[in-house]
Short mmCIF file of N, CA, C and O in Angstrom, two decimals:
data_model
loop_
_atom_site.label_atom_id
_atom_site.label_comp_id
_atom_site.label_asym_id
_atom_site.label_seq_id
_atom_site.Cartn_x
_atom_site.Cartn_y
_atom_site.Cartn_z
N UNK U 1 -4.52 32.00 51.53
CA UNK U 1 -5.62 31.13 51.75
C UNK U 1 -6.70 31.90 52.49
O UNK U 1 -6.34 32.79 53.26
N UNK U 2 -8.29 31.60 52.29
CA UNK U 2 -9.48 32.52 52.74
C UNK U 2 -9.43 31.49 54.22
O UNK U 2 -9.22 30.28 54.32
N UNK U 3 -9.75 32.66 55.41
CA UNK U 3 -9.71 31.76 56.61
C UNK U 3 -11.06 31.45 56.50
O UNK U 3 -11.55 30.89 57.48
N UNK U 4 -12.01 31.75 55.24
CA UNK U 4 -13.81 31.13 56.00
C UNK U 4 -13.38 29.22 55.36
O UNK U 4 -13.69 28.18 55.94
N UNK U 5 -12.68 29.35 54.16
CA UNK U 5 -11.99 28.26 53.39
C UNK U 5 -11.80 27.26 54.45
O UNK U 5 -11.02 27.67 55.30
N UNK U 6 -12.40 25.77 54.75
CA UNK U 6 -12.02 25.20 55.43
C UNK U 6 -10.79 24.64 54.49
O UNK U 6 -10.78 24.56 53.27
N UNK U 7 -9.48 24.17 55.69
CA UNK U 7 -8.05 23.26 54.83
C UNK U 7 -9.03 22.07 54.66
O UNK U 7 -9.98 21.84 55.41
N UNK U 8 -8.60 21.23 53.37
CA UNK U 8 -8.70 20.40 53.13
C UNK U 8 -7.73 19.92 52.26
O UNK U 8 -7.78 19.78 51.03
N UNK U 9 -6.49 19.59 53.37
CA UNK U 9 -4.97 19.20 52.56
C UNK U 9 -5.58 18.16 52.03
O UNK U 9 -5.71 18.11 50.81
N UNK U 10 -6.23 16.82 53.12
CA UNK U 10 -6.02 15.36 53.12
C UNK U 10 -6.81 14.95 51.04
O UNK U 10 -6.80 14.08 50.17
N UNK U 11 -7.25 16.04 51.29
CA UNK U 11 -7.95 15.66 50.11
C UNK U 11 -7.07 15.95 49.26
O UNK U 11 -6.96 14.97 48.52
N UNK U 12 -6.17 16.98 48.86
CA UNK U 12 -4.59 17.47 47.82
C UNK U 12 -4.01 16.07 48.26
O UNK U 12 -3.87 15.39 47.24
N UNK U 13 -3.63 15.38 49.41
CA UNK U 13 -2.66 14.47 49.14
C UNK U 13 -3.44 12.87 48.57
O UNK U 13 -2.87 11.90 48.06
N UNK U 14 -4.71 13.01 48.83
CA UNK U 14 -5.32 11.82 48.32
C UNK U 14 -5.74 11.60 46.65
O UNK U 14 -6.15 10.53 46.20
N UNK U 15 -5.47 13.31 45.57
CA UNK U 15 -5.65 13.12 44.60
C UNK U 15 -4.35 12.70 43.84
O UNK U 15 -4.67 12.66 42.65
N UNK U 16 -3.26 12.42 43.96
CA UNK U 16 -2.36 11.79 43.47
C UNK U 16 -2.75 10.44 43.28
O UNK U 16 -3.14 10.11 42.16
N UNK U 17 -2.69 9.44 44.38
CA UNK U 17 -2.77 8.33 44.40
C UNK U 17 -4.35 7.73 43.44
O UNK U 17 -4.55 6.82 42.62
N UNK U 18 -5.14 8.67 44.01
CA UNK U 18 -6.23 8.20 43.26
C UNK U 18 -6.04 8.46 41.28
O UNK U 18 -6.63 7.78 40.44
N UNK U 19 -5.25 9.38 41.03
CA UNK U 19 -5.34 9.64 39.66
C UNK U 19 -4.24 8.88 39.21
O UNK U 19 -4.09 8.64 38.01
N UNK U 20 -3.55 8.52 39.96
CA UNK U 20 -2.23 7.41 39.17
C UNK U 20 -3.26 5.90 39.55
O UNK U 20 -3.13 5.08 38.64
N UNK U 21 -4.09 5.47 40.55
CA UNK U 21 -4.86 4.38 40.11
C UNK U 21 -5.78 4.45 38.87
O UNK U 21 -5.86 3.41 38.22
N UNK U 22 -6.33 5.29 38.52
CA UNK U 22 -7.46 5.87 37.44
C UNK U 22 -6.40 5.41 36.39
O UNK U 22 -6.76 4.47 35.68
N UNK U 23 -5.17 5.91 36.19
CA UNK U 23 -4.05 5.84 34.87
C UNK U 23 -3.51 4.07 35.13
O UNK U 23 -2.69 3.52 34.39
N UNK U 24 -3.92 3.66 35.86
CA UNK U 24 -3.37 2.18 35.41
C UNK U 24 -4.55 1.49 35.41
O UNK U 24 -4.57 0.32 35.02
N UNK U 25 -5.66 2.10 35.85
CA UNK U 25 -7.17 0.71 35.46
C UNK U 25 -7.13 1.05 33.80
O UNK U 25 -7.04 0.23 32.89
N UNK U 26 -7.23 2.62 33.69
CA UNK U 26 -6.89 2.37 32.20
C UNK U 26 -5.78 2.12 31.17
O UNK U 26 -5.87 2.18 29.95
N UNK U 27 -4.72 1.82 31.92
CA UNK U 27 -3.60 1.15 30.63
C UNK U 27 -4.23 -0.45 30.50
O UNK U 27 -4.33 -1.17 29.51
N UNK U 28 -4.80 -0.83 32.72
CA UNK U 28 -5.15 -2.40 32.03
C UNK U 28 -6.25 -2.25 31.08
O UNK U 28 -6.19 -2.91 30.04
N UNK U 29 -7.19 -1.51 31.29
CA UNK U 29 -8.08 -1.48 29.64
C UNK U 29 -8.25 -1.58 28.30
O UNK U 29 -9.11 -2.14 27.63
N UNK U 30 -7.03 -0.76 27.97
CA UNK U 30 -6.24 -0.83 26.68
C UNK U 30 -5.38 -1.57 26.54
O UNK U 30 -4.66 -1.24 25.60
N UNK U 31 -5.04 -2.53 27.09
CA UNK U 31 -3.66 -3.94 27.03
C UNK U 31 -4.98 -4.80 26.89
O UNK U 31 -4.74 -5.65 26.04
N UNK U 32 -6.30 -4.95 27.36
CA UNK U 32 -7.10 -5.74 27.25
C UNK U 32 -8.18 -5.41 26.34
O UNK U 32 -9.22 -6.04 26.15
N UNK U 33 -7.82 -4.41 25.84
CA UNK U 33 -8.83 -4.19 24.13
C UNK U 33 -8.00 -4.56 23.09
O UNK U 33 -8.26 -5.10 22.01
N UNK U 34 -6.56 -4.03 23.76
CA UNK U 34 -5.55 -4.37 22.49
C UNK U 34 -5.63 -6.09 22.22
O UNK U 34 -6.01 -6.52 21.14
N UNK U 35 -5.25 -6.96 23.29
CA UNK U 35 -5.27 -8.58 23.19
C UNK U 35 -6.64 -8.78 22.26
O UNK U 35 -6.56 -8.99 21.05
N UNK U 36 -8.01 -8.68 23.03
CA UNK U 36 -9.10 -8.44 22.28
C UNK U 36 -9.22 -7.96 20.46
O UNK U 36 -10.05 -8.19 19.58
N UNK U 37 -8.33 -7.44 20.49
CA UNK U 37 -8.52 -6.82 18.78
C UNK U 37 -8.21 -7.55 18.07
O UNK U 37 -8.72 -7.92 17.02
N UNK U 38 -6.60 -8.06 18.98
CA UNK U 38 -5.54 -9.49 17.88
C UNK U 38 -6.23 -10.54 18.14
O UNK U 38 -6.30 -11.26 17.14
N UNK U 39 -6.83 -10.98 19.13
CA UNK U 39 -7.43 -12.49 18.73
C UNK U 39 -8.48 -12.32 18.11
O UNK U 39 -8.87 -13.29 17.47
N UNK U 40 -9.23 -11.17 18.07
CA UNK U 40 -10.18 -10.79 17.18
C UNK U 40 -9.99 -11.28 15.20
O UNK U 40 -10.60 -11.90 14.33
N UNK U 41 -8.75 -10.49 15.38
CA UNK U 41 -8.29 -10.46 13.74
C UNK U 41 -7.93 -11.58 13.58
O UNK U 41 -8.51 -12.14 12.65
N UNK U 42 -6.92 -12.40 14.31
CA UNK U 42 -6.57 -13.61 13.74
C UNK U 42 -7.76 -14.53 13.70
O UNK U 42 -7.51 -15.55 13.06
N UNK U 43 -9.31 -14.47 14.31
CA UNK U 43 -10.15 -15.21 14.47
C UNK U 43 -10.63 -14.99 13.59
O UNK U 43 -11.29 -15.87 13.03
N UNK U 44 -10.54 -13.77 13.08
CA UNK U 44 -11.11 -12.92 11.58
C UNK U 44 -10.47 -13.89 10.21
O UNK U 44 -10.95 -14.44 9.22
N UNK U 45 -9.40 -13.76 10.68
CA UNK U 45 -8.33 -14.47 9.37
C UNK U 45 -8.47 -16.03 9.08
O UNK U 45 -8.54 -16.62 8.00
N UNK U 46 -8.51 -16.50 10.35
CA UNK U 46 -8.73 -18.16 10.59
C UNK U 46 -9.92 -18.55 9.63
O UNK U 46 -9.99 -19.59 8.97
N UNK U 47 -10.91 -17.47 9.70
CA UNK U 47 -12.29 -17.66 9.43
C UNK U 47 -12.77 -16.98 7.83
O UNK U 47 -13.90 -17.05 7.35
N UNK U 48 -11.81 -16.46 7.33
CA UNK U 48 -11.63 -16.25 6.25
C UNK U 48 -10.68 -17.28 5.08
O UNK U 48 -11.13 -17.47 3.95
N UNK U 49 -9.71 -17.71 5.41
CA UNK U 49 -9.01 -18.65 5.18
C UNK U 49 -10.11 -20.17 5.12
O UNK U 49 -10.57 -20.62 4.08
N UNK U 50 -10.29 -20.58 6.12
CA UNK U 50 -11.67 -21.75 6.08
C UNK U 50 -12.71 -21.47 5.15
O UNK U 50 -13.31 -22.43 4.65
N UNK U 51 -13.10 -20.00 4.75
CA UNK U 51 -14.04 -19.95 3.98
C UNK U 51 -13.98 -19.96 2.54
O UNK U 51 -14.86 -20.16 1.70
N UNK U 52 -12.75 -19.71 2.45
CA UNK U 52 -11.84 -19.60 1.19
C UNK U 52 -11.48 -21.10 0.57
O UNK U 52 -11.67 -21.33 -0.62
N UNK U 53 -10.98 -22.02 1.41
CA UNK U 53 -11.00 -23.24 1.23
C UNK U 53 -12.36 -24.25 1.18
O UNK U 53 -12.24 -25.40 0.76
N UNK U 54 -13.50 -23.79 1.59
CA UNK U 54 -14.89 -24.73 1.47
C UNK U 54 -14.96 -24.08 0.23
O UNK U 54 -15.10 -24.70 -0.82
N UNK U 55 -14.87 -22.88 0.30
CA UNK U 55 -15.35 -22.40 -1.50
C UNK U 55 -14.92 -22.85 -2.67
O UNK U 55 -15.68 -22.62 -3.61
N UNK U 56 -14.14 -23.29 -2.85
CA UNK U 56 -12.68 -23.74 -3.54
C UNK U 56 -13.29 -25.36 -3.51
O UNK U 56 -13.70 -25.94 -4.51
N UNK U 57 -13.26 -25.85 -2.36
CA UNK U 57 -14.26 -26.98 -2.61
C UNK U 57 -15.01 -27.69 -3.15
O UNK U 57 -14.98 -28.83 -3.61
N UNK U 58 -16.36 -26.18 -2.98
CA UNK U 58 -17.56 -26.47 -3.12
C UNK U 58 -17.21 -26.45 -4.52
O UNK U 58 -17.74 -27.36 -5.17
N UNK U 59 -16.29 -25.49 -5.30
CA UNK U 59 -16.50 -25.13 -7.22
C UNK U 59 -15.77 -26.44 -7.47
O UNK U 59 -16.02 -26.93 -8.57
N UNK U 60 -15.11 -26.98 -6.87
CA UNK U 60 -14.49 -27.96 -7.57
C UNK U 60 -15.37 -29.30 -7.47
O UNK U 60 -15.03 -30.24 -8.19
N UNK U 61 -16.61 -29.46 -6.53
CA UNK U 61 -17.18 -30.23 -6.40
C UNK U 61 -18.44 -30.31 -7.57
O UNK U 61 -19.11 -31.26 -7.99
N UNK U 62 -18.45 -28.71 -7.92
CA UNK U 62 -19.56 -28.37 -8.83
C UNK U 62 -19.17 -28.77 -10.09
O UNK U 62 -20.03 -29.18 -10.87
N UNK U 63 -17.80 -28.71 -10.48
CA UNK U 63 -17.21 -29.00 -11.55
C UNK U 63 -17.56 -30.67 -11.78
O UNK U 63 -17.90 -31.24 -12.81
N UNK U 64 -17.38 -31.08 -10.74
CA UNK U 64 -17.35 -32.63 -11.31
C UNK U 64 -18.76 -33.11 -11.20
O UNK U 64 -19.01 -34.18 -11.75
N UNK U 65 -19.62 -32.55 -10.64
CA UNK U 65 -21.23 -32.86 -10.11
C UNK U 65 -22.36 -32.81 -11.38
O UNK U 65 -23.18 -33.58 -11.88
N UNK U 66 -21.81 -31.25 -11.61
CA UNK U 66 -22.73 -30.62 -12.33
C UNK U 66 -22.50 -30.51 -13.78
O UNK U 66 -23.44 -30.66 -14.56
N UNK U 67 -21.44 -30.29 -14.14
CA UNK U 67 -20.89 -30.18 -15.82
C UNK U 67 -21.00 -31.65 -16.37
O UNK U 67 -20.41 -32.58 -15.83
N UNK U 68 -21.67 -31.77 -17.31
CA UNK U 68 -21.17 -33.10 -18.19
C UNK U 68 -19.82 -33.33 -18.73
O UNK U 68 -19.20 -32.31 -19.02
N UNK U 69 -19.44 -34.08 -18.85
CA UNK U 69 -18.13 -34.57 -19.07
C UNK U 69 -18.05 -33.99 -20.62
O UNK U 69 -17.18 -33.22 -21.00
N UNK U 70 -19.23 -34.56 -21.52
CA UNK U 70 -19.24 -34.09 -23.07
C UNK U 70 -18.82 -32.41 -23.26
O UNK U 70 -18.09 -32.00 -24.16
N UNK U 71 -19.41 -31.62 -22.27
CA UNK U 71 -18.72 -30.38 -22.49
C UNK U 71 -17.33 -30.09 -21.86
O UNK U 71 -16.65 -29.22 -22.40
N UNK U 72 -16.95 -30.58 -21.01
CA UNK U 72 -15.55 -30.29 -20.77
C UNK U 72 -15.29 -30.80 -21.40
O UNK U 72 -14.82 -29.93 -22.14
N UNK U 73 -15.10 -32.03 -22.10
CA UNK U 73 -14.09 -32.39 -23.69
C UNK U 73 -14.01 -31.44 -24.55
O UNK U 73 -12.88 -30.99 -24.74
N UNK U 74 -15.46 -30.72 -25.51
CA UNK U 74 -15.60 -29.54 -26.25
C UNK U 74 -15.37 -28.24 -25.84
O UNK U 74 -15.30 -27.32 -26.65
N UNK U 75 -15.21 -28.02 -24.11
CA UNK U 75 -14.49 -26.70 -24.04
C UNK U 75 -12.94 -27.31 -24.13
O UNK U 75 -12.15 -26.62 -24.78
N UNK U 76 -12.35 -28.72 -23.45
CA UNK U 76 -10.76 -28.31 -24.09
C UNK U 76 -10.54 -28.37 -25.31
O UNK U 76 -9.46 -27.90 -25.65
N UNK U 77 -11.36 -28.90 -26.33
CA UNK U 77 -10.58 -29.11 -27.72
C UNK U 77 -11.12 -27.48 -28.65
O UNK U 77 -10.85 -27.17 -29.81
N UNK U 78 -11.73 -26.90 -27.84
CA UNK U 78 -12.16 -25.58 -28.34
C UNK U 78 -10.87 -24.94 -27.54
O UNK U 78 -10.18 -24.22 -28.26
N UNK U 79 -10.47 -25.06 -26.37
CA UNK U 79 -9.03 -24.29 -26.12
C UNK U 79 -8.08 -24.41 -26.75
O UNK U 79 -7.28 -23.57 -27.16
N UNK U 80 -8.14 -26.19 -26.93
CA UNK U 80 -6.31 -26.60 -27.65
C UNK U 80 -6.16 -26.11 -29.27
O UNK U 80 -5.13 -26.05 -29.94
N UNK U 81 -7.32 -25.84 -29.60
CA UNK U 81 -7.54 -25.18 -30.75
C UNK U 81 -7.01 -24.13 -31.12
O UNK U 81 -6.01 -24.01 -31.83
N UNK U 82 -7.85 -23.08 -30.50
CA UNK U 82 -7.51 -21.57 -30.05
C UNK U 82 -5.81 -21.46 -29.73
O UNK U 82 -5.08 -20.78 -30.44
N UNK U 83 -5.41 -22.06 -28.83
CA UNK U 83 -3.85 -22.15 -28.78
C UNK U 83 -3.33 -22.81 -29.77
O UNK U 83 -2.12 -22.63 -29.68
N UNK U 84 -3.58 -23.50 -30.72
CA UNK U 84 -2.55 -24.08 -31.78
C UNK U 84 -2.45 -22.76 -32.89
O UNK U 84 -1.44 -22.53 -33.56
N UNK U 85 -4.34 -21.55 -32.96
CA UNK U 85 -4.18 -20.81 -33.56
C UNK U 85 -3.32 -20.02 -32.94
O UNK U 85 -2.26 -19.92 -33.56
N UNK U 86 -3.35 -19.66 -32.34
CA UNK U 86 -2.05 -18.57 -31.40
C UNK U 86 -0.71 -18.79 -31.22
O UNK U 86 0.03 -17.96 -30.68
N UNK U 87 -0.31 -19.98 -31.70
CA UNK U 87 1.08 -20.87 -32.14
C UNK U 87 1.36 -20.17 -33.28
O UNK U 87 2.30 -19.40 -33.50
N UNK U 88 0.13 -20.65 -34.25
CA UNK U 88 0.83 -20.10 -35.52
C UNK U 88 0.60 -19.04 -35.88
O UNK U 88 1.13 -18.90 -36.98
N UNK U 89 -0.01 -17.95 -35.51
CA UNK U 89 0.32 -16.93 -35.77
C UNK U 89 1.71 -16.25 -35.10
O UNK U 89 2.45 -15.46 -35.68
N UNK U 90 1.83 -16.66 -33.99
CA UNK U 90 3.22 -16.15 -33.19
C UNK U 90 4.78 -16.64 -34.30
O UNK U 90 5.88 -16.14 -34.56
N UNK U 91 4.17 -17.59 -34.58
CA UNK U 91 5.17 -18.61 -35.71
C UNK U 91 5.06 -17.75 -36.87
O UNK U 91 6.18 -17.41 -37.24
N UNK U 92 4.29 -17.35 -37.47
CA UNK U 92 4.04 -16.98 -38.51
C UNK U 92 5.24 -15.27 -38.17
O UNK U 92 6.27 -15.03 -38.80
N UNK U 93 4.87 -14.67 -37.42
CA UNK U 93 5.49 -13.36 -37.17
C UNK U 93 7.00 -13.58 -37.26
O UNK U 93 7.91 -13.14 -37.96
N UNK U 94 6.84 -14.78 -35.82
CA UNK U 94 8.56 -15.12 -36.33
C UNK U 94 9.39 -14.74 -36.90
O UNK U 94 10.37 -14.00 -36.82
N UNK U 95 8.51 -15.81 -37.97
CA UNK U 95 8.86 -16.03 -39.76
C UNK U 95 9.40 -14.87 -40.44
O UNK U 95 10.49 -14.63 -40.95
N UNK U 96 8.20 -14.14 -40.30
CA UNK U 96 8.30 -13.13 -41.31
C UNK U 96 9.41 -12.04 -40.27
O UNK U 96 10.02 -11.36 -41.10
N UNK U 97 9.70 -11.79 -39.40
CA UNK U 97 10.71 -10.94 -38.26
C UNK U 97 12.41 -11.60 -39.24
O UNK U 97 13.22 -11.03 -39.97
N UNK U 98 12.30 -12.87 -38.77
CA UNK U 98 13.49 -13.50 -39.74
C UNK U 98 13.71 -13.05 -41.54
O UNK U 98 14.69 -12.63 -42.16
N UNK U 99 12.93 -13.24 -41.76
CA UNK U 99 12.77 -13.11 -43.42
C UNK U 99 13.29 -11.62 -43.41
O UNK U 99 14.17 -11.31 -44.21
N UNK U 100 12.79 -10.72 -42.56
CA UNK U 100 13.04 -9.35 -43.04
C UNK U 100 14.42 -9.14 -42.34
O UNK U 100 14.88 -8.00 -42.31
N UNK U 101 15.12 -10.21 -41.75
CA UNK U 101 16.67 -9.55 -41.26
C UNK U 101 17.49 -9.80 -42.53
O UNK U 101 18.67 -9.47 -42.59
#
């Protein structure tokens, strides 16, 4: 040790304590960003979910509001159509799958 060096133990024994307080203000920091993040996300989710359901809503409200009834009749009998053709052709393959055993 330089004798012009004034000792300054008190200060070596006071940096322990002070750097193990420094290491727990910041674990409480990060236990309190971490809580912060999850109620974050689930507030995220809550709020996605609600938005998902007004939407869902709103189209189903549009459906009955806005469409005339005359075209939803002519789009299902234009579907049940389309599927009776897709019957018989599936039928038709069948057929002919059988015929050729």
């Amino acid at each position: 040790m330089d004798p012009m060096t004034p000792s300054l133990w008190w200060m070596d024994a006071a940096q322990a304590p002070v750097i193990a307080g420094l290491y727990w203000l910041l674990l409480g920091i990060k236990r309190d960003l971490d809580r912060r993040i999850e109620k974050g996300t689930s507030r995220h989710d809550d709020g996605l979910s609600r938005t998902r359901d007004e939407l869902a809503a709103f189209k189903l409200e549009v459906a009955r509001t806005y469409v005339p009834l005359s075209l939803i009749r002519d789009v299902d009998r234009r579907l049940s159509e389309q599927l009776l053709r897709i019957e018989n052709k599936i039928e038709n393959v069948r057929r002919d799958q059988e015929n050729d055993k």
